[in-house]
């Protein structure tokens, strides 16, 4: 059975990532990309679907942590006879399609009897590879996939699995290296694990040193920035929403989605987080990924893409996997990529405007593409859509979607003014006013004194917290205050925010899920910019307490079981952690910058 979600940490090489448990067992790894088939899939099934355990043979206690500001994980084991540390990391590779996983065992006192058991299963735990023995290593191959396992201790094969029993004494070091590569290419030779450890440590230390955040909250901000870098596909700069697929939003439920793709919606949040931390190059690279991904006809723009901008992300199920804690089905791919979600057009226009404010100015080609987006928005904005939460049911007139359509027009007008660009100012100004009037008339319920989830309903939705954060209305506007108060009354569980009342079945699935952590950060942002600083900081500190022992957060949290839920680690959650820290500690945080000075109460 898999560990609790919070019992995992990640290691990665900015091409893919592995989940390592408190017991130093790796239960999830897709190679060579985040969206490749998993070779360790025990996280969503059983041990027979692939894992790699490296721990003391007998009873032990452990503690763990990252080595400074790096992605090198150290798990310290203490036994009755001694202690040892397992060091896990993935070195950066310059060869496309190749991934290395290095595990080092270092004796720290006495002697410790260790056991290694590696079960490689390709194609999400379904395919048992063919094993070939070499002079100093073993090779496992199945179709296009292959891995070579080198070790400084003897290995033997039992039923297709690699096993080893060995003793490590104080100051002794043993090294395991698994290298994944395309099976049609030559097998990799031995890798110097200790040398790659030093090089990997230097790489992460140099990268983390570029973070310009100093003072309070640095540990949380830097760890979140490192996590975002770990979720970046380095060859293209696309950032996946999470390293995993099908971790449930409700244990035993059906809300199990594949998050190993790049959502446009997250783009502006991510851009701000990177820029505010001083990572301008990453922000520029992310913007270029965005431009490549959305190139084409505006009506064909998707809400998400593959890490290289792939558009075809067909969704299917893996019946041979039991699901995390029996949460079925296990899904690969994401059918939501075919949905119409109006809000992403606003996010894209906002992203490009934000980039310009940080000297990534639009050129003529970019502005021409934005003009095509605006042409589409002018005709499409009145239509219903599937909305920010990707409902799998009837399209509706979601208030948040209309607000983001307003953002698209607003940012287009601001871009014309800021960069002296050409555009139909009068027509777009009239459109901006028209959308604003309609949202305030149809998206606001005077009886509830609150904006509502969609037109002709009285249901609430935490996405309405974005209204002041994007500058649609000021945070102190009575309608915004009423909305915030209503959300605090009706969508809060144990001081944290639900997306919406899931028992309404708005998404066409059985009811029930945890609180949505990004929404809780959005509430803290609202409180901060409304001048309610004490409440904002209390909520932020509460959210920080939900991080696991190595500073990672998932998408959701179960306030009854007190457990993390959903895919892990979640990029948007860590983006919001960074942005809210700036909103709390800086006078020019992303909420203030994004809203600008143009939001006025009509």
PDB file of C-alpha atoms in Angstrom, residues 336-574:
ATOM      1  CA  UNK A 336     -10.406  18.669 -20.555  1.00  0.00           C
ATOM      2  CA  UNK A 337      -7.912  19.811 -23.192  1.00  0.00           C
ATOM      3  CA  UNK A 338     -10.850  19.817 -25.619  1.00  0.00           C
ATOM      4  CA  UNK A 339     -13.011  22.096 -23.507  1.00  0.00           C
ATOM      5  CA  UNK A 340     -13.882  25.727 -24.214  1.00  0.00           C
ATOM      6  CA  UNK A 341     -12.801  27.793 -21.237  1.00  0.00           C
ATOM      7  CA  UNK A 342     -13.181  31.485 -21.896  1.00  0.00           C
ATOM      8  CA  UNK A 343     -11.026  32.568 -18.981  1.00  0.00           C
ATOM      9  CA  UNK A 344      -7.768  31.323 -20.512  1.00  0.00           C
ATOM     10  CA  UNK A 345      -7.909  34.055 -23.132  1.00  0.00           C
ATOM     11  CA  UNK A 346      -7.797  36.586 -20.331  1.00  0.00           C
ATOM     12  CA  UNK A 347      -4.920  34.754 -18.685  1.00  0.00           C
ATOM     13  CA  UNK A 348      -2.903  34.744 -21.919  1.00  0.00           C
ATOM     14  CA  UNK A 349      -3.483  38.454 -22.556  1.00  0.00           C
ATOM     15  CA  UNK A 350      -2.606  39.212 -18.944  1.00  0.00           C
ATOM     16  CA  UNK A 351       0.539  37.079 -19.166  1.00  0.00           C
ATOM     17  CA  UNK A 352       1.807  38.945 -22.207  1.00  0.00           C
ATOM     18  CA  UNK A 353       1.041  42.304 -20.597  1.00  0.00           C
ATOM     19  CA  UNK A 354       2.819  41.310 -17.385  1.00  0.00           C
ATOM     20  CA  UNK A 355       5.855  40.144 -19.355  1.00  0.00           C
ATOM     21  CA  UNK A 356       6.058  43.550 -20.995  1.00  0.00           C
ATOM     22  CA  UNK A 357       6.126  45.290 -17.630  1.00  0.00           C
ATOM     23  CA  UNK A 358       9.321  43.367 -16.912  1.00  0.00           C
ATOM     24  CA  UNK A 359      11.052  44.319 -20.169  1.00  0.00           C
ATOM     25  CA  UNK A 360       9.824  41.343 -22.179  1.00  0.00           C
ATOM     26  CA  UNK A 361       8.010  43.698 -24.525  1.00  0.00           C
ATOM     27  CA  UNK A 362       5.708  42.449 -27.317  1.00  0.00           C
ATOM     28  CA  UNK A 363       7.032  42.627 -30.862  1.00  0.00           C
ATOM     29  CA  UNK A 364       4.911  43.045 -33.960  1.00  0.00           C
ATOM     30  CA  UNK A 365       4.371  39.315 -34.410  1.00  0.00           C
ATOM     31  CA  UNK A 366       3.223  38.898 -30.812  1.00  0.00           C
ATOM     32  CA  UNK A 367       0.870  41.866 -31.025  1.00  0.00           C
ATOM     33  CA  UNK A 368      -0.600  40.583 -34.301  1.00  0.00           C
ATOM     34  CA  UNK A 369      -1.330  37.283 -32.580  1.00  0.00           C
ATOM     35  CA  UNK A 370      -2.935  39.150 -29.671  1.00  0.00           C
ATOM     36  CA  UNK A 371      -5.092  41.020 -32.147  1.00  0.00           C
ATOM     37  CA  UNK A 372      -6.384  37.705 -33.473  1.00  0.00           C
ATOM     38  CA  UNK A 373      -7.149  36.607 -29.917  1.00  0.00           C
ATOM     39  CA  UNK A 374      -9.105  39.817 -29.394  1.00  0.00           C
ATOM     40  CA  UNK A 375     -11.105  39.230 -32.582  1.00  0.00           C
ATOM     41  CA  UNK A 376     -12.127  35.856 -31.216  1.00  0.00           C
ATOM     42  CA  UNK A 377     -12.942  37.207 -27.737  1.00  0.00           C
ATOM     43  CA  UNK A 378     -15.227  39.859 -29.224  1.00  0.00           C
ATOM     44  CA  UNK A 379     -17.424  37.144 -30.740  1.00  0.00           C
ATOM     45  CA  UNK A 380     -16.986  34.399 -28.135  1.00  0.00           C
ATOM     46  CA  UNK A 381     -17.318  36.159 -24.781  1.00  0.00           C
ATOM     47  CA  UNK A 382     -21.150  36.011 -24.574  1.00  0.00           C
ATOM     48  CA  UNK A 383     -21.193  32.217 -24.903  1.00  0.00           C
ATOM     49  CA  UNK A 384     -21.281  29.721 -21.987  1.00  0.00           C
ATOM     50  CA  UNK A 385     -18.209  27.613 -21.279  1.00  0.00           C
ATOM     51  CA  UNK A 386     -16.904  24.836 -19.030  1.00  0.00           C
ATOM     52  CA  UNK A 387     -15.248  27.318 -16.661  1.00  0.00           C
ATOM     53  CA  UNK A 388     -12.141  27.366 -14.510  1.00  0.00           C
ATOM     54  CA  UNK A 389     -12.965  24.056 -12.781  1.00  0.00           C
ATOM     55  CA  UNK A 390     -13.330  22.163 -16.068  1.00  0.00           C
ATOM     56  CA  UNK A 391     -16.839  20.863 -15.472  1.00  0.00           C
ATOM     57  CA  UNK A 392     -17.801  17.734 -17.371  1.00  0.00           C
ATOM     58  CA  UNK A 393     -21.408  18.717 -17.793  1.00  0.00           C
ATOM     59  CA  UNK A 394     -23.557  21.475 -19.209  1.00  0.00           C
ATOM     60  CA  UNK A 395     -21.779  24.695 -20.203  1.00  0.00           C
ATOM     61  CA  UNK A 396     -22.765  27.722 -18.160  1.00  0.00           C
ATOM     62  CA  UNK A 397     -22.343  31.474 -18.001  1.00  0.00           C
ATOM     63  CA  UNK A 398     -19.631  31.414 -15.353  1.00  0.00           C
ATOM     64  CA  UNK A 399     -18.971  34.757 -13.692  1.00  0.00           C
ATOM     65  CA  UNK A 400     -15.242  34.155 -13.399  1.00  0.00           C
ATOM     66  CA  UNK A 401     -15.035  33.410 -17.132  1.00  0.00           C
ATOM     67  CA  UNK A 402     -16.705  36.729 -17.960  1.00  0.00           C
ATOM     68  CA  UNK A 403     -14.407  38.586 -15.572  1.00  0.00           C
ATOM     69  CA  UNK A 404     -11.402  37.126 -17.359  1.00  0.00           C
ATOM     70  CA  UNK A 405     -12.860  38.112 -20.726  1.00  0.00           C
ATOM     71  CA  UNK A 406     -12.919  41.644 -19.314  1.00  0.00           C
ATOM     72  CA  UNK A 407      -9.271  41.184 -18.292  1.00  0.00           C
ATOM     73  CA  UNK A 408      -8.357  40.263 -21.871  1.00  0.00           C
ATOM     74  CA  UNK A 409      -9.870  43.470 -23.243  1.00  0.00           C
ATOM     75  CA  UNK A 410      -8.469  45.574 -20.408  1.00  0.00           C
ATOM     76  CA  UNK A 411      -4.922  44.297 -20.943  1.00  0.00           C
ATOM     77  CA  UNK A 412      -5.176  44.837 -24.684  1.00  0.00           C
ATOM     78  CA  UNK A 413      -6.089  48.488 -24.081  1.00  0.00           C
ATOM     79  CA  UNK A 414      -3.313  48.901 -21.511  1.00  0.00           C
ATOM     80  CA  UNK A 415      -0.817  47.375 -23.932  1.00  0.00           C
ATOM     81  CA  UNK A 416      -1.768  49.914 -26.601  1.00  0.00           C
ATOM     82  CA  UNK A 417      -1.198  52.739 -24.149  1.00  0.00           C
ATOM     83  CA  UNK A 418       1.996  51.375 -22.612  1.00  0.00           C
ATOM     84  CA  UNK A 419       3.769  50.236 -25.768  1.00  0.00           C
ATOM     85  CA  UNK A 420       2.311  52.674 -28.336  1.00  0.00           C
ATOM     86  CA  UNK A 421       0.676  49.880 -30.304  1.00  0.00           C
ATOM     87  CA  UNK A 422      -2.086  50.106 -32.871  1.00  0.00           C
ATOM     88  CA  UNK A 423      -5.610  48.886 -32.148  1.00  0.00           C
ATOM     89  CA  UNK A 424      -9.312  49.814 -32.205  1.00  0.00           C
ATOM     90  CA  UNK A 425      -9.283  51.723 -28.933  1.00  0.00           C
ATOM     91  CA  UNK A 426     -12.854  53.017 -29.101  1.00  0.00           C
ATOM     92  CA  UNK A 427     -14.345  49.616 -29.949  1.00  0.00           C
ATOM     93  CA  UNK A 428     -12.410  47.766 -27.301  1.00  0.00           C
ATOM     94  CA  UNK A 429     -13.172  50.410 -24.686  1.00  0.00           C
ATOM     95  CA  UNK A 430     -16.875  50.001 -25.378  1.00  0.00           C
ATOM     96  CA  UNK A 431     -16.510  46.208 -25.170  1.00  0.00           C
ATOM     97  CA  UNK A 432     -14.711  46.432 -21.835  1.00  0.00           C
ATOM     98  CA  UNK A 433     -17.523  48.573 -20.435  1.00  0.00           C
ATOM     99  CA  UNK A 434     -20.182  46.237 -21.847  1.00  0.00           C
ATOM    100  CA  UNK A 435     -18.650  43.142 -20.217  1.00  0.00           C
ATOM    101  CA  UNK A 436     -18.223  44.989 -16.920  1.00  0.00           C
ATOM    102  CA  UNK A 437     -21.859  46.103 -16.883  1.00  0.00           C
ATOM    103  CA  UNK A 438     -23.154  42.626 -17.664  1.00  0.00           C
ATOM    104  CA  UNK A 439     -21.060  40.918 -14.986  1.00  0.00           C
ATOM    105  CA  UNK A 440     -22.130  43.429 -12.362  1.00  0.00           C
ATOM    106  CA  UNK A 441     -25.796  43.081 -13.419  1.00  0.00           C
ATOM    107  CA  UNK A 442     -26.037  39.305 -13.945  1.00  0.00           C
ATOM    108  CA  UNK A 443     -23.128  37.909 -11.940  1.00  0.00           C
ATOM    109  CA  UNK A 444     -23.990  39.766  -8.727  1.00  0.00           C
ATOM    110  CA  UNK A 445     -26.868  38.704  -6.497  1.00  0.00           C
ATOM    111  CA  UNK A 446     -28.113  41.724  -4.497  1.00  0.00           C
ATOM    112  CA  UNK A 447     -30.097  39.533  -2.103  1.00  0.00           C
ATOM    113  CA  UNK A 448     -26.945  37.644  -1.162  1.00  0.00           C
ATOM    114  CA  UNK A 449     -24.777  40.755  -1.497  1.00  0.00           C
ATOM    115  CA  UNK A 450     -22.330  38.579  -3.364  1.00  0.00           C
ATOM    116  CA  UNK A 451     -21.147  37.639  -6.803  1.00  0.00           C
ATOM    117  CA  UNK A 452     -22.243  34.109  -7.709  1.00  0.00           C
ATOM    118  CA  UNK A 453     -20.779  31.160  -9.547  1.00  0.00           C
ATOM    119  CA  UNK A 454     -22.700  31.693 -12.761  1.00  0.00           C
ATOM    120  CA  UNK A 455     -25.646  33.711 -14.008  1.00  0.00           C
ATOM    121  CA  UNK A 456     -29.085  32.713 -12.682  1.00  0.00           C
ATOM    122  CA  UNK A 457     -27.852  30.937  -9.543  1.00  0.00           C
ATOM    123  CA  UNK A 458     -27.194  31.825  -5.930  1.00  0.00           C
ATOM    124  CA  UNK A 459     -24.283  29.374  -5.583  1.00  0.00           C
ATOM    125  CA  UNK A 460     -20.877  30.648  -4.519  1.00  0.00           C
ATOM    126  CA  UNK A 461     -17.501  29.885  -6.054  1.00  0.00           C
ATOM    127  CA  UNK A 462     -14.004  30.607  -4.744  1.00  0.00           C
ATOM    128  CA  UNK A 463     -12.912  31.716  -8.229  1.00  0.00           C
ATOM    129  CA  UNK A 464     -14.820  34.928  -7.450  1.00  0.00           C
ATOM    130  CA  UNK A 465     -11.890  35.833  -5.201  1.00  0.00           C
ATOM    131  CA  UNK A 466     -10.058  36.728  -8.411  1.00  0.00           C
ATOM    132  CA  UNK A 467     -12.313  39.758  -8.995  1.00  0.00           C
ATOM    133  CA  UNK A 468     -10.128  42.209  -7.035  1.00  0.00           C
ATOM    134  CA  UNK A 469      -6.892  40.351  -7.793  1.00  0.00           C
ATOM    135  CA  UNK A 470      -7.221  41.082 -11.524  1.00  0.00           C
ATOM    136  CA  UNK A 471      -8.462  44.639 -11.045  1.00  0.00           C
ATOM    137  CA  UNK A 472     -12.101  44.117 -12.068  1.00  0.00           C
ATOM    138  CA  UNK A 473     -13.212  45.847  -8.863  1.00  0.00           C
ATOM    139  CA  UNK A 474     -11.234  47.193  -5.893  1.00  0.00           C
ATOM    140  CA  UNK A 475     -10.864  45.022  -2.808  1.00  0.00           C
ATOM    141  CA  UNK A 476     -12.767  47.559  -0.714  1.00  0.00           C
ATOM    142  CA  UNK A 477     -15.759  47.687  -3.061  1.00  0.00           C
ATOM    143  CA  UNK A 478     -18.886  46.698  -1.066  1.00  0.00           C
ATOM    144  CA  UNK A 479     -19.723  43.968  -3.586  1.00  0.00           C
ATOM    145  CA  UNK A 480     -16.260  42.466  -3.237  1.00  0.00           C
ATOM    146  CA  UNK A 481     -16.404  42.669   0.546  1.00  0.00           C
ATOM    147  CA  UNK A 482     -19.815  40.988   0.475  1.00  0.00           C
ATOM    148  CA  UNK A 483     -18.448  38.213  -1.750  1.00  0.00           C
ATOM    149  CA  UNK A 484     -15.452  37.617   0.511  1.00  0.00           C
ATOM    150  CA  UNK A 485     -17.699  37.531   3.577  1.00  0.00           C
ATOM    151  CA  UNK A 486     -20.067  35.046   1.895  1.00  0.00           C
ATOM    152  CA  UNK A 487     -17.200  32.760   0.900  1.00  0.00           C
ATOM    153  CA  UNK A 488     -15.845  32.885   4.439  1.00  0.00           C
ATOM    154  CA  UNK A 489     -19.272  31.941   5.795  1.00  0.00           C
ATOM    155  CA  UNK A 490     -20.208  29.197   3.364  1.00  0.00           C
ATOM    156  CA  UNK A 491     -17.118  27.770   1.664  1.00  0.00           C
ATOM    157  CA  UNK A 492     -14.779  27.482   4.629  1.00  0.00           C
ATOM    158  CA  UNK A 493     -13.824  24.238   6.326  1.00  0.00           C
ATOM    159  CA  UNK A 494     -11.521  24.413   9.326  1.00  0.00           C
ATOM    160  CA  UNK A 495     -10.354  27.860   8.216  1.00  0.00           C
ATOM    161  CA  UNK A 496      -9.629  26.808   4.597  1.00  0.00           C
ATOM    162  CA  UNK A 497     -11.512  27.397   1.348  1.00  0.00           C
ATOM    163  CA  UNK A 498     -13.475  24.976  -0.839  1.00  0.00           C
ATOM    164  CA  UNK A 499     -13.717  25.687  -4.557  1.00  0.00           C
ATOM    165  CA  UNK A 500     -17.520  25.422  -4.423  1.00  0.00           C
ATOM    166  CA  UNK A 501     -20.162  23.295  -2.742  1.00  0.00           C
ATOM    167  CA  UNK A 502     -19.360  20.000  -4.469  1.00  0.00           C
ATOM    168  CA  UNK A 503     -22.639  18.403  -3.414  1.00  0.00           C
ATOM    169  CA  UNK A 504     -24.296  20.501  -6.120  1.00  0.00           C
ATOM    170  CA  UNK A 505     -22.700  18.225  -8.726  1.00  0.00           C
ATOM    171  CA  UNK A 506     -21.728  21.125 -10.971  1.00  0.00           C
ATOM    172  CA  UNK A 507     -18.918  19.063 -12.492  1.00  0.00           C
ATOM    173  CA  UNK A 508     -21.042  16.009 -13.239  1.00  0.00           C
ATOM    174  CA  UNK A 509     -19.157  13.777 -10.752  1.00  0.00           C
ATOM    175  CA  UNK A 510     -20.096  12.288  -7.376  1.00  0.00           C
ATOM    176  CA  UNK A 511     -19.910  14.890  -4.587  1.00  0.00           C
ATOM    177  CA  UNK A 512     -17.062  15.478  -2.211  1.00  0.00           C
ATOM    178  CA  UNK A 513     -13.507  16.766  -2.281  1.00  0.00           C
ATOM    179  CA  UNK A 514     -11.048  18.506   0.011  1.00  0.00           C
ATOM    180  CA  UNK A 515     -10.407  22.195   0.421  1.00  0.00           C
ATOM    181  CA  UNK A 516      -8.555  23.692  -2.552  1.00  0.00           C
ATOM    182  CA  UNK A 517      -5.290  25.173  -1.297  1.00  0.00           C
ATOM    183  CA  UNK A 518      -4.747  27.802  -4.061  1.00  0.00           C
ATOM    184  CA  UNK A 519      -8.179  29.250  -3.209  1.00  0.00           C
ATOM    185  CA  UNK A 520      -7.104  29.636   0.406  1.00  0.00           C
ATOM    186  CA  UNK A 521      -4.074  31.616  -0.757  1.00  0.00           C
ATOM    187  CA  UNK A 522      -6.391  33.763  -2.900  1.00  0.00           C
ATOM    188  CA  UNK A 523      -8.451  34.537   0.202  1.00  0.00           C
ATOM    189  CA  UNK A 524      -5.289  35.600   2.020  1.00  0.00           C
ATOM    190  CA  UNK A 525      -4.480  37.870  -0.940  1.00  0.00           C
ATOM    191  CA  UNK A 526      -7.935  39.439  -0.732  1.00  0.00           C
ATOM    192  CA  UNK A 527      -7.585  40.048   2.980  1.00  0.00           C
ATOM    193  CA  UNK A 528      -4.133  41.579   2.513  1.00  0.00           C
ATOM    194  CA  UNK A 529      -5.099  44.078  -0.186  1.00  0.00           C
ATOM    195  CA  UNK A 530      -8.258  44.978   1.749  1.00  0.00           C
ATOM    196  CA  UNK A 531      -6.092  46.015   4.699  1.00  0.00           C
ATOM    197  CA  UNK A 532      -7.023  43.018   6.872  1.00  0.00           C
ATOM    198  CA  UNK A 533      -3.366  42.155   7.393  1.00  0.00           C
ATOM    199  CA  UNK A 534      -3.654  40.219  10.652  1.00  0.00           C
ATOM    200  CA  UNK A 535      -6.289  37.870   9.228  1.00  0.00           C
ATOM    201  CA  UNK A 536      -4.288  37.468   6.024  1.00  0.00           C
ATOM    202  CA  UNK A 537      -1.110  36.530   7.892  1.00  0.00           C
ATOM    203  CA  UNK A 538      -2.951  34.114  10.170  1.00  0.00           C
ATOM    204  CA  UNK A 539      -4.408  32.308   7.163  1.00  0.00           C
ATOM    205  CA  UNK A 540      -1.028  32.254   5.422  1.00  0.00           C
ATOM    206  CA  UNK A 541       0.658  30.787   8.498  1.00  0.00           C
ATOM    207  CA  UNK A 542      -2.084  28.162   8.690  1.00  0.00           C
ATOM    208  CA  UNK A 543      -1.356  27.192   5.089  1.00  0.00           C
ATOM    209  CA  UNK A 544       2.374  26.982   5.766  1.00  0.00           C
ATOM    210  CA  UNK A 545       1.647  24.520   8.555  1.00  0.00           C
ATOM    211  CA  UNK A 546       0.078  22.161   6.019  1.00  0.00           C
ATOM    212  CA  UNK A 547       3.381  21.684   4.184  1.00  0.00           C
ATOM    213  CA  UNK A 548       4.988  18.336   4.756  1.00  0.00           C
ATOM    214  CA  UNK A 549       8.314  17.909   6.501  1.00  0.00           C
ATOM    215  CA  UNK A 550      10.255  18.911   3.361  1.00  0.00           C
ATOM    216  CA  UNK A 551       8.113  21.940   2.510  1.00  0.00           C
ATOM    217  CA  UNK A 552       5.826  20.492  -0.182  1.00  0.00           C
ATOM    218  CA  UNK A 553       2.106  20.911  -0.778  1.00  0.00           C
ATOM    219  CA  UNK A 554      -0.497  19.090  -2.841  1.00  0.00           C
ATOM    220  CA  UNK A 555      -3.559  20.506  -4.553  1.00  0.00           C
ATOM    221  CA  UNK A 556      -6.076  19.891  -1.760  1.00  0.00           C
ATOM    222  CA  UNK A 557      -6.353  19.062   1.932  1.00  0.00           C
ATOM    223  CA  UNK A 558      -8.729  16.836   3.869  1.00  0.00           C
ATOM    224  CA  UNK A 559      -9.703  18.786   6.991  1.00  0.00           C
ATOM    225  CA  UNK A 560     -11.219  15.705   8.645  1.00  0.00           C
ATOM    226  CA  UNK A 561      -8.424  13.198   8.069  1.00  0.00           C
ATOM    227  CA  UNK A 562      -5.804  16.003   8.220  1.00  0.00           C
ATOM    228  CA  UNK A 563      -4.123  14.774   5.072  1.00  0.00           C
ATOM    229  CA  UNK A 564      -2.966  16.223   1.776  1.00  0.00           C
ATOM    230  CA  UNK A 565      -5.012  15.181  -1.250  1.00  0.00           C
ATOM    231  CA  UNK A 566      -4.725  15.556  -5.005  1.00  0.00           C
ATOM    232  CA  UNK A 567      -1.741  15.558  -7.309  1.00  0.00           C
ATOM    233  CA  UNK A 568       1.621  16.288  -5.753  1.00  0.00           C
ATOM    234  CA  UNK A 569       3.502  18.502  -5.534  1.00  0.00           C
ATOM    235  CA  UNK A 570       1.094  20.999  -7.078  1.00  0.00           C
ATOM    236  CA  UNK A 571       2.747  23.831  -9.027  1.00  0.00           C
ATOM    237  CA  UNK A 572      -0.154  26.281  -8.651  1.00  0.00           C
ATOM    238  CA  UNK A 573      -0.177  25.822  -4.873  1.00  0.00           C
ATOM    239  CA  UNK A 574       3.524  26.689  -4.671  1.00  0.00           C
TER     240      UNK A 574
END
